[in-house]
Short mmCIF file of C-alpha atoms in Angstrom, two decimals:
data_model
loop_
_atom_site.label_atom_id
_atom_site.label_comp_id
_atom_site.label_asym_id
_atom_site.label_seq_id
_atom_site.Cartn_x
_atom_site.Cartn_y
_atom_site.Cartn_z
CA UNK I 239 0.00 0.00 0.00
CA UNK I 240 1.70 3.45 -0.97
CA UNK I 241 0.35 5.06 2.00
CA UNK I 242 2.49 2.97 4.12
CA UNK I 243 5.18 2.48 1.99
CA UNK I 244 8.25 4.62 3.20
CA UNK I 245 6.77 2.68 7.29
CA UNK I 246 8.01 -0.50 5.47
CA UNK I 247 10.95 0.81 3.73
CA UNK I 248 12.18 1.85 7.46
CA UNK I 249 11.24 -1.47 9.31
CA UNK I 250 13.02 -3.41 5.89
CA UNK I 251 16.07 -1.57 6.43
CA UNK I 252 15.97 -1.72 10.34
CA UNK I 253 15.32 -5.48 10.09
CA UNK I 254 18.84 -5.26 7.95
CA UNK I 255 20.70 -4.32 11.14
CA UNK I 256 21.89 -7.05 13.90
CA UNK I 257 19.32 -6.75 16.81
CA UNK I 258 21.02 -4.69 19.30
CA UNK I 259 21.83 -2.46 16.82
CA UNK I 260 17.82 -2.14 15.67
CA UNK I 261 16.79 0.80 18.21
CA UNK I 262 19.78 3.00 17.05
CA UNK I 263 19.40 2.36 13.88
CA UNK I 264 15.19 3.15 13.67
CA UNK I 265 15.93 6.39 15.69
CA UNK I 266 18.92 7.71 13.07
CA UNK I 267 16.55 7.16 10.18
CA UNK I 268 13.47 8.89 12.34
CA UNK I 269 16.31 12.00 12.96
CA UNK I 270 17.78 11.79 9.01
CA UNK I 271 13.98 11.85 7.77
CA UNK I 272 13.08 15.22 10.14
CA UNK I 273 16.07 16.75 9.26
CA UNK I 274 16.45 15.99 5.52
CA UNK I 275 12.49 16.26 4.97
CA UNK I 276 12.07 19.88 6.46
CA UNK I 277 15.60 21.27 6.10
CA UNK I 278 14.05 20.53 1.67
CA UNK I 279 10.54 22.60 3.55
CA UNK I 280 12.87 25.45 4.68
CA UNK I 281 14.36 25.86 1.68
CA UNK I 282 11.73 25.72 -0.94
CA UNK I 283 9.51 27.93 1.44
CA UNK I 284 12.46 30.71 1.91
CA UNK I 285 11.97 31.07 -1.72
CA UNK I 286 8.67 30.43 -2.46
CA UNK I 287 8.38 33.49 0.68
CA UNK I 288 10.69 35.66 -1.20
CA UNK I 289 8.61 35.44 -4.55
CA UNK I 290 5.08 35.70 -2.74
CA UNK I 291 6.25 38.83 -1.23
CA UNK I 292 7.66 40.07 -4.49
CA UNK I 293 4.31 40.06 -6.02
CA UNK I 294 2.85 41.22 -3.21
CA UNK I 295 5.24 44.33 -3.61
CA UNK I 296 5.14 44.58 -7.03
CA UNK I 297 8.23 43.03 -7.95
CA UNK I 298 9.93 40.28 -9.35
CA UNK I 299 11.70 38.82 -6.39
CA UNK I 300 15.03 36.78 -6.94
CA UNK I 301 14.97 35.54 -10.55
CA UNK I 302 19.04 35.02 -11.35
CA UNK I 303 20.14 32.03 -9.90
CA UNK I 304 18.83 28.93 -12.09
CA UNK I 305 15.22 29.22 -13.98
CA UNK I 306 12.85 31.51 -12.26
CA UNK I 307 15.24 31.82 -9.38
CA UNK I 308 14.35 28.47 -7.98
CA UNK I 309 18.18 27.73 -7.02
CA UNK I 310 18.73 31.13 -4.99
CA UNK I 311 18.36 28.94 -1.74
CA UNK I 312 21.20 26.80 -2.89
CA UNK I 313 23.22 29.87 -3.81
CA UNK I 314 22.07 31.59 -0.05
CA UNK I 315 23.28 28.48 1.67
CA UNK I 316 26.87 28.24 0.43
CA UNK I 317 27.12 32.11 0.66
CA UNK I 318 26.48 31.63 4.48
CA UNK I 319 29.05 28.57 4.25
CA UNK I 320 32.01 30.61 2.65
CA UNK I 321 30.86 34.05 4.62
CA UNK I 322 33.43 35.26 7.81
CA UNK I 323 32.31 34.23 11.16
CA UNK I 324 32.87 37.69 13.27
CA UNK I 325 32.69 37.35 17.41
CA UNK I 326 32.64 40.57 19.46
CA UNK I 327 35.98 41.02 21.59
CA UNK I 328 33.94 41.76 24.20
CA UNK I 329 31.74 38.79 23.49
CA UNK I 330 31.75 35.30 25.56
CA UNK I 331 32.61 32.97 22.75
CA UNK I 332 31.63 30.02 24.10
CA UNK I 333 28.07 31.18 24.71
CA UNK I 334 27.99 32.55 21.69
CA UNK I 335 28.44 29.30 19.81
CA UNK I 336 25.79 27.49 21.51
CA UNK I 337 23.00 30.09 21.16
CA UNK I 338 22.25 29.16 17.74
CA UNK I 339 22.69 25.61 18.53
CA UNK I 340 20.35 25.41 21.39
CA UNK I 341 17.80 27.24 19.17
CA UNK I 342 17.99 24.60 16.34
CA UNK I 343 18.32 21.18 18.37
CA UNK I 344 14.87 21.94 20.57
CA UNK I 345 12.76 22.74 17.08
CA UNK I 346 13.87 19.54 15.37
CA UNK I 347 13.16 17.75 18.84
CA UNK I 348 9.41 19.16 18.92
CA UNK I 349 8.83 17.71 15.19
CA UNK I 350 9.31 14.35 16.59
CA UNK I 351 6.30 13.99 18.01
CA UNK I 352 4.36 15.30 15.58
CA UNK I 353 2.65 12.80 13.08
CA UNK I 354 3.10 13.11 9.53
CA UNK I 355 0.86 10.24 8.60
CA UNK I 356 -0.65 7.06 9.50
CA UNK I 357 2.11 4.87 11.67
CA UNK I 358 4.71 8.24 10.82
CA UNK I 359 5.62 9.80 14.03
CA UNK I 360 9.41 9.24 15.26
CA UNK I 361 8.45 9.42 19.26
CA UNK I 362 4.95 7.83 20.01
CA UNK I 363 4.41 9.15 24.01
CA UNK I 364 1.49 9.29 25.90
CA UNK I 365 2.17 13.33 26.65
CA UNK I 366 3.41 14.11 23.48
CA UNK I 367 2.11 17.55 23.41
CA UNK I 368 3.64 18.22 26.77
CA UNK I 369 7.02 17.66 25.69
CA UNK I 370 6.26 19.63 22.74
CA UNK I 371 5.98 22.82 24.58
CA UNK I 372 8.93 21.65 27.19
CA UNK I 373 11.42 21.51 24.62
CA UNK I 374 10.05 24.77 22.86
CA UNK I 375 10.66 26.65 25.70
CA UNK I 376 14.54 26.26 25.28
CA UNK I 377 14.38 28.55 22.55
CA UNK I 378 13.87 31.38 24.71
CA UNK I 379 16.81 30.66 26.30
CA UNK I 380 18.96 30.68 23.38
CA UNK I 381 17.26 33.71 22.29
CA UNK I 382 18.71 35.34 25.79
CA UNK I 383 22.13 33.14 25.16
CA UNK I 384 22.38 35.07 21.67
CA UNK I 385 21.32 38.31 23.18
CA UNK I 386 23.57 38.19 26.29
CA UNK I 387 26.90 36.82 25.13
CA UNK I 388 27.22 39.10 22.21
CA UNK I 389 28.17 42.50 24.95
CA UNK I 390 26.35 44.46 22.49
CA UNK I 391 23.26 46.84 23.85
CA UNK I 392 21.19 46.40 20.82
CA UNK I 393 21.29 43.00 20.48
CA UNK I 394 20.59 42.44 24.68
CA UNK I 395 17.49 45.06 24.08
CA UNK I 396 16.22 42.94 21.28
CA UNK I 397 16.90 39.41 23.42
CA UNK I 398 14.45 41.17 26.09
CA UNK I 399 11.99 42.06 23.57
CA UNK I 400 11.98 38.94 22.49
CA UNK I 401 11.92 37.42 26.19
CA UNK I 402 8.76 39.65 26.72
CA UNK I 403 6.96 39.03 23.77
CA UNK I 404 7.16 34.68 23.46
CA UNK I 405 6.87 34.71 27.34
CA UNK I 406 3.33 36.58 26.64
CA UNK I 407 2.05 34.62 24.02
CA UNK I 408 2.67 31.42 25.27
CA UNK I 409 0.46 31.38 27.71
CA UNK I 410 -2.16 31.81 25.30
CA UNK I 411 -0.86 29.43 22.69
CA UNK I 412 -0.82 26.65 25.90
CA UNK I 413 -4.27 27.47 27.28
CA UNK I 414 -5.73 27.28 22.99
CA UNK I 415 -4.39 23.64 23.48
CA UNK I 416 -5.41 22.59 26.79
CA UNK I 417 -9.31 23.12 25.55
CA UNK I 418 -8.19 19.31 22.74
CA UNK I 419 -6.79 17.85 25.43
CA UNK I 420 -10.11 18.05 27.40
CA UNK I 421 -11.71 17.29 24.32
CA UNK I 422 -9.56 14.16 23.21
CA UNK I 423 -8.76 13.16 27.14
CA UNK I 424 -4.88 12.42 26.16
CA UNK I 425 -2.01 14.36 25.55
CA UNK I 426 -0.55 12.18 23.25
CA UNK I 427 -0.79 13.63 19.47
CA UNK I 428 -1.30 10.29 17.76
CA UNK I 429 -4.90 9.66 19.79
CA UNK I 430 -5.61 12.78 19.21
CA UNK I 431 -5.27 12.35 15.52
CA UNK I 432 -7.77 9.35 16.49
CA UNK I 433 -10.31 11.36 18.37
CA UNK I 434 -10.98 13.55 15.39
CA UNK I 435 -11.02 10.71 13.39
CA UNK I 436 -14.49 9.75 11.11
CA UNK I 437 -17.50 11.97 9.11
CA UNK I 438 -20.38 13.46 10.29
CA UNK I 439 -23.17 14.30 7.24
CA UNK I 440 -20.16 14.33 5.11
CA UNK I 441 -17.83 16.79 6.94
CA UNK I 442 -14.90 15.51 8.86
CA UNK I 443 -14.79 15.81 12.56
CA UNK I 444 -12.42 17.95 13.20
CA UNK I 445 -12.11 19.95 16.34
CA UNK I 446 -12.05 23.21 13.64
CA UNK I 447 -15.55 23.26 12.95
CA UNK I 448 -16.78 23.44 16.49
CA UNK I 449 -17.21 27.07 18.09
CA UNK I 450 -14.29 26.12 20.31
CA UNK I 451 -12.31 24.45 18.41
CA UNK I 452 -12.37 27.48 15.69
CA UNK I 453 -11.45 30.45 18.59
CA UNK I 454 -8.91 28.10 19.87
CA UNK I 455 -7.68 27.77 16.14
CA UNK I 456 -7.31 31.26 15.52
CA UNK I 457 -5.86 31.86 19.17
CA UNK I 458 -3.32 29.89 18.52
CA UNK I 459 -2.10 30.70 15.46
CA UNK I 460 -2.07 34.40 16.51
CA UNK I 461 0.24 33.10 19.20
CA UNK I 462 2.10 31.04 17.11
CA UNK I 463 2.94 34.06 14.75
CA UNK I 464 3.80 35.94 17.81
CA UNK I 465 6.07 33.04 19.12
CA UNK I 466 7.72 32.61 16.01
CA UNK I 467 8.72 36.16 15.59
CA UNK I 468 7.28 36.85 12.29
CA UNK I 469 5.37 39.54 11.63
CA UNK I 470 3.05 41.70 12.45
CA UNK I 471 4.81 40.58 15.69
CA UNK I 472 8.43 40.88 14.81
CA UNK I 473 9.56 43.33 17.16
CA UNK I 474 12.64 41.40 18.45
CA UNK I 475 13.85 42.76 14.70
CA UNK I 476 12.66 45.80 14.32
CA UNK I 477 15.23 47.16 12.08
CA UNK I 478 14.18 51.09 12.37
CA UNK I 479 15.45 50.68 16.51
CA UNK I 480 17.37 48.05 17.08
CA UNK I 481 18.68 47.16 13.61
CA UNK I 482 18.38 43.17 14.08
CA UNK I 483 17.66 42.22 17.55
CA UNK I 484 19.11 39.67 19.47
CA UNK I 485 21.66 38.21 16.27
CA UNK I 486 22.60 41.71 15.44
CA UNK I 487 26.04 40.24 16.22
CA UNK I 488 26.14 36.74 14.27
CA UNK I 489 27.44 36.21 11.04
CA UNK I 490 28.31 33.22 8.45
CA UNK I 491 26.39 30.16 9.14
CA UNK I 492 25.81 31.27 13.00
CA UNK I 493 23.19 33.59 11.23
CA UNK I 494 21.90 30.85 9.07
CA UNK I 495 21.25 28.60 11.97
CA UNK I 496 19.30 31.16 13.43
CA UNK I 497 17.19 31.48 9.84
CA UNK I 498 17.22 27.91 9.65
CA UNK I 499 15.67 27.84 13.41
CA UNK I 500 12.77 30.57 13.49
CA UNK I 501 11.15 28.34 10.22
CA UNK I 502 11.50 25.03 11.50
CA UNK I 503 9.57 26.25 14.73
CA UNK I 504 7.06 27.63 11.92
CA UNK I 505 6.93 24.27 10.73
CA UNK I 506 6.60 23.06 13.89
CA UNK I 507 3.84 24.61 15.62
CA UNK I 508 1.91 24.89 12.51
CA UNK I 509 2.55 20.83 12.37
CA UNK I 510 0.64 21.03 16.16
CA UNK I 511 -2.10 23.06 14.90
CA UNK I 512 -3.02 20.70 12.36
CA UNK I 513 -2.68 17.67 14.78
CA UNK I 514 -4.51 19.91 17.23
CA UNK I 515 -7.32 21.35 15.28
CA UNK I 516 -7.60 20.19 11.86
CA UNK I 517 -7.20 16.18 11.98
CA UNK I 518 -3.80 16.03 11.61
CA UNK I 519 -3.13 13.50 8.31
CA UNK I 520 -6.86 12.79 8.12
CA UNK I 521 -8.76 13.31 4.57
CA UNK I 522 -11.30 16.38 4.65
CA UNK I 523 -13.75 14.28 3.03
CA UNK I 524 -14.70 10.83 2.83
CA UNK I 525 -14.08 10.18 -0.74
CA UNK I 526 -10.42 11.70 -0.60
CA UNK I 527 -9.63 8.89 1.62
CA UNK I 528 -7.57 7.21 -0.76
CA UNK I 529 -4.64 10.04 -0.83
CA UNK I 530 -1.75 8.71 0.89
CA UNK I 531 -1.94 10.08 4.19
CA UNK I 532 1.07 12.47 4.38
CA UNK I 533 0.48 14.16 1.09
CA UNK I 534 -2.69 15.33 3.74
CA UNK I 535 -0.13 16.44 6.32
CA UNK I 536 2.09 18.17 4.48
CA UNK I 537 -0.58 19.54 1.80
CA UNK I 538 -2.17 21.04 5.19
CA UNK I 539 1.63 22.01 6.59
CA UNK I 540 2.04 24.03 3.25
CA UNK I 541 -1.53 26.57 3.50
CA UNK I 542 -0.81 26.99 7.06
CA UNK I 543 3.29 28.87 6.40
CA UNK I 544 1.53 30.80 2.91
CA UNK I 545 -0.91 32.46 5.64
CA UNK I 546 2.45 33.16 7.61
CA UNK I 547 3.62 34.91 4.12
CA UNK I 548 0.43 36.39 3.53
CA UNK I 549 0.14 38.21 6.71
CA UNK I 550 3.76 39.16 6.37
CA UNK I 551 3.01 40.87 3.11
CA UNK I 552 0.31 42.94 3.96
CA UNK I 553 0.51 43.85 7.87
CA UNK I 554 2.44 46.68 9.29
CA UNK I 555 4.41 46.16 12.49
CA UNK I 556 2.64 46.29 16.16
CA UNK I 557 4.57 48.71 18.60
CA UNK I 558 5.14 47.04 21.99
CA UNK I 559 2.59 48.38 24.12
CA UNK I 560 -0.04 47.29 21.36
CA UNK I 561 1.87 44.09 21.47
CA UNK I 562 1.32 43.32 25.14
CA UNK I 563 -1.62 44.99 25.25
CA UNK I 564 -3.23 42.62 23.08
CA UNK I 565 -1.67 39.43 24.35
CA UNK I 566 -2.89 40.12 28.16
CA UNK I 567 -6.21 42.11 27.62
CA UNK I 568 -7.19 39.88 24.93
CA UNK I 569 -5.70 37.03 23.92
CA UNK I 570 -5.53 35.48 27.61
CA UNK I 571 -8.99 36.45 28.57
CA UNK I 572 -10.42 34.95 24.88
CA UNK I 573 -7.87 31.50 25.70
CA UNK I 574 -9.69 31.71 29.34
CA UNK I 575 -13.26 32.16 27.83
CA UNK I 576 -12.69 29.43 25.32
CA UNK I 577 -11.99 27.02 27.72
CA UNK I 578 -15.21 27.01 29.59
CA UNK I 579 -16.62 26.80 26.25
CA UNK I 580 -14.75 23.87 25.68
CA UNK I 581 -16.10 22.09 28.67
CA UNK I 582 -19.66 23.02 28.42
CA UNK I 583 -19.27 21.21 24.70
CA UNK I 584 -18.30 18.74 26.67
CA UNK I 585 -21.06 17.74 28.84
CA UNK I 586 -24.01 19.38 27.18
CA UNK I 587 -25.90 17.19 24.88
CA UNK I 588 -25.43 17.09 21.78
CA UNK I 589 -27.37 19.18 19.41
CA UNK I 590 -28.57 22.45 18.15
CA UNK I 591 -28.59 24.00 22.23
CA UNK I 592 -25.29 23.24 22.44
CA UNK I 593 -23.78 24.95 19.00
CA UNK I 594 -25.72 28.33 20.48
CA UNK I 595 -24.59 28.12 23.62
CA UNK I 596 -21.04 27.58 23.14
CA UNK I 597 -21.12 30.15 20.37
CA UNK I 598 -22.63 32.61 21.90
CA UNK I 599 -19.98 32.10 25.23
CA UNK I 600 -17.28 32.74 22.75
CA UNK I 601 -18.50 35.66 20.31
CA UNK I 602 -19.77 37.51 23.38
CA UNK I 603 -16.70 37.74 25.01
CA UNK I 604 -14.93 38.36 21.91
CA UNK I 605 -17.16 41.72 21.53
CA UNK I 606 -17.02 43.06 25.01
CA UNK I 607 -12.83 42.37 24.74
CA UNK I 608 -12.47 43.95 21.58
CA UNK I 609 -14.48 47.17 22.13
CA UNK I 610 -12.43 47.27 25.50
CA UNK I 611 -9.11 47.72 23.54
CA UNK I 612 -11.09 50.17 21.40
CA UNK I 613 -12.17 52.15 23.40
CA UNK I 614 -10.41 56.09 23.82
CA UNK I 615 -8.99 55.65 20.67
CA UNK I 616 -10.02 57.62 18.29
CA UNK I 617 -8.94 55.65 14.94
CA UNK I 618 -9.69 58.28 11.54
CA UNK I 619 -10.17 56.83 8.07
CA UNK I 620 -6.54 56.33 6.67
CA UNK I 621 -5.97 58.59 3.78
CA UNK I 622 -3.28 57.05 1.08
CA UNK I 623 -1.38 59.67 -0.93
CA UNK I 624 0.89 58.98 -4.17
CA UNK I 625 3.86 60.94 -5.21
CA UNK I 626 3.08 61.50 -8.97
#
């Protein structure tokens, strides 16, 4: 069966190896798929990025290196190979060489327990999405590792921006997941996959297309884009103050790593919103059921980074106070809300009663929370004027 057939290619070539040797063996080919499978993601999204934002700009983008541009990746990578690795004298050198190590390791480690298809996930737990967020929050110490060790004002201002911000938001981004695993009762991601597994009048049963499950969507990717730095929440680079942030200081493939590591954790907590809230490698309708189920995993894993682009493209930059503002007079209150939502769902029978109820728990709140940020300021029309 072609859905399962790189599952048997692995156990063919495991069974290859003496038997104590087996376990090492399965868990280098888990760790040479991750890497080799979304290091190709990172690369073909960098440029696929740098072309959707031309257009979106009214440009070309890159269109020298190979046909249509499509080897300017290639070309970026051995630039940041060959390029001059300059450290501070002031700098602690040793600290600076982990930072963008400790930033790259955890993100690959979070993949790993995200399935990619039917019998596909290198590290089956039972709290999967627990260590998921344990090993994600070792990127906020790198990003203070980077910021610290370079002796540079700039980049330790941008480190504590940084700090701030994915501090903030991950509340929220925890609390939007806590309301599946009440849902699913486990915290590992494969039975989650399971609990949102099946069709109801044709439509899949995914937690998406439940009142709850929808705000929780949305919450989370809103903290996702805030956790993964990328605008309209990119203030740890804001380029008109602090030129760039926390790796003001980095250079060569130090710089790369860091690249390398803010779209892997794209990849990766877009990977846990689809296992999360929209079925993870499940078919969207029955009669798709046929697709192999990865091409469903990573067809979903490649609309969820173009909204990334999208938003990129065409939102300006939050200042700070509108950037906590929002995460603790909004966000946290809505991830708060959503949860009792998520538990009257729960135990209220099923039916029409319980669509209104739950919806009308989460829109209400939703109003009230947004007029509150609203309110005192006085927002005019924007006016647009050309140069001619």
């Amino acid at each position: 069966m072609i859905d399962q057939i790189f599952v048997a290619l692995k156990h063919w070539l495991v069974e290859l190896a003496p038997n104590p040797c087996q376990p090492l063996l399965s868990a280098l080919i888990d760790v040479a798929a991750i890497i080799g499978v979304f290091a190709t993601l990172f690369a073909i999204t960098t440029i696929l990025e740098r072309k959707g934002l031309g257009r979106i700009q009214n440009r070309y983008g890159p269109n020298r290196v190979g046909p249509f541009g499509v080897l300017q990746p290639l070309a970026d990578g051995i630039k940041a190979l060959i390029k001059e690795d300059l450290v501070p004298r002031g700098a602690d050198r040793v600290v600076h060489f982990l930072a963008p190590l400790v930033l790259v390791t955890p993100v690959f480690l979070a993949l790993a327990v995200v399935p990619v298809g039917r019998n596909m996930v290198a590290m089956d737990i039972d709290a999967g999405v627990l260590f998921f967020f344990a090993v994600g929050a070792a990127t906020e110490l790198s990003v203070f590792m980077a910021g610290w060790s370079s002796r540079n004002k700039y980049s330790l201002l941008g480190a504590m921006r940084a700090l701030a911000q994915m501090i903030s938001y991950e509340v929220p981004l925890i609390l939007s997941a806590v309301t599946v695993i009440m849902i699913a009762g486990s915290l590992s991601t494969v039975k989650i996959i399971e609990a949102q597994a099946g069709y109801a009048g044709g439509l899949p049963r995914w937690f998406v297309l439940t009142p709850w499950g929808l705000a929780g969507f949305i919450l989370f990717m809103i903290a996702a884009t805030a956790e993964s730095n990328r605008s309209p929440f990119d203030l740890p680079e804001g380029e008109s103050e602090i030129i760039a942030g926390y790796y003001i200081e980095y250079s060569g493939f130090k710089f790369a790593l860091f690249f390398l590591g803010e779209y892997i954790g794209m990849f990766a907590v877009s990977g846990l919103a689809i296992t999360l809230f929209l079925g993870g490698w499940h078919a969207p309708f029955p009669f798709l059921t046929w697709v192999p189920s990865y091409i469903w995993f990573f067809g979903k894993l490649l609309v969820l980074p173009a909204a990334f682009i999208w938003v990129r493209g065409t939102q300006p930059r939050l200042r700070m106070d509108q950037l906590m503002n929002f995460a603790w007079k909004f966000m946290l209150p809505m991830a708060l809300v959503n949860l009792v939502a998520a538990g009257l769902w729960r135990f209220l029978d099923p039916g029409f009663s319980r669509w209104v109820v739950c919806s009308f728990l989460v829109l209400g709140p939703y109003i009230l929370l947004g007029r509150g940020l609203f309110q005192r300021k006085h927002l005019g029309k924007r006016i647009y004027r050309y140069a001619e």
